[in-house]
Amino acid sequence: MKRVLVTQRMHDAGHALLDARDDVEWFIPPDTEPATLIEAVKDVDALAVRTAHLTADVLKHAKNLKVVSRHGVGCDSIDVDHCAERGIPVCIAAGGNAQTVVEHTMAMMTYLARGLKAQDAIVREGRWAERMNFGMAKDLFQSTMLIVGYGRIGKKLAPVCKAFGMDVVVADVALDRDLAAQQGVRTVTDFHDELANADYISLHVPLDDTTRNMIGPAELAAMKDGVILINNARGGVVDEAALAEALDSGKVFGAGLDVFSTEPPPADHPLTRHPNVILAPHFGAQSYHAVETVSKMAMQNILDAFDGCLKDEMIFNLDGLRKAGHRN
């Protein structure tokens, strides 16, 4: 009998996949505190993870561990190197929530561009005459969109922006130039080259040593005046203090943030008080359809690992496994 620890409950559709197997049993711990997890992982074969932190100090107690499966795609809360060294694949729900993140991005971008918060206040507060303030709204049409990160989300976001009539530039260190050509978007390997030209910038990169604070004081200073910045990637990729200063100065017209360096952000965080910022509680991938899909993918990855048919495209630490000699 294989034992699966599910750190936090997922959509019932995912749990149903485990229930359908006679050779699998699963359980949820009372909480995700380190001491609780250390005790809970001791005899499990798999871990299904939402937001719990799986450090090496926790994982080393999971002597029978065969697979870690993430409910989502970001793995910065998991010690993937530790897993790779032990030959344990860390799986992701590759592409399962990409479309809903695209829609979340467009919602934030259009909300800021159209000045909907200010317009709503005009009606509610009886200031109807101020509707003649044409400066409160920007167009997406014929503007330039810079997408930093041309992965699963970036590849879906680009054609949506094109449909709005935007000139789209995609930046990534590893570019699918054939797809970019099919989509009619320009490509650069260094996003810095396009900062001065972009009216809108959306970030879709993982958080690692190469992307931490990739948008800092220098990058903000290089941007076009009045830019709108969206971060639905990871909080650590943006220097939030520098962004607050850029908003205060008017350099950045508006910012949409679904993620923060510290989650939840502290009550006195400067971005929570700024009028030109729209905030969300790390919710970009949380539509009903996406949550159901990702839950099923997370559990299916575990079953595939048990059955020896886990797909390479679902393995986040595939390169690490190969370097450690655990996978061809």
CSV table of N, CA and C in Angstrom, one decimal, residues 30 43 72 85 184 293 307 310:
chain,number,residue,atom,x,y,z
A,30,PRO,N,-2.8,17.8,10.5
A,30,PRO,CA,-3.6,18.8,11.1
A,30,PRO,C,-3.1,20.2,10.8
A,43,ASP,N,6.7,7.9,6.9
A,43,ASP,CA,6.5,6.6,6.2
A,43,ASP,C,5.7,6.8,5.0
A,72,GLY,N,0.4,23.2,-8.7
A,72,GLY,CA,0.8,24.5,-9.3
A,72,GLY,C,2.1,24.3,-10.1
A,85,GLU,N,19.1,15.2,-5.6
A,85,GLU,CA,20.2,14.4,-5.1
A,85,GLU,C,19.8,13.0,-4.7
A,184,GLY,N,3.5,36.4,-34.4
A,184,GLY,CA,3.7,37.8,-34.9
A,184,GLY,C,4.2,38.7,-33.8
A,293,THR,N,-8.5,21.4,-12.4
A,293,THR,CA,-7.6,20.8,-13.3
A,293,THR,C,-6.2,20.6,-12.7
A,307,ASP,N,3.4,4.3,-11.0
A,307,ASP,CA,3.3,3.3,-12.1
A,307,ASP,C,4.4,3.3,-13.1
A,310,LEU,N,5.8,8.5,-15.4
A,310,LEU,CA,5.7,9.9,-15.2
A,310,LEU,C,6.4,10.6,-16.4
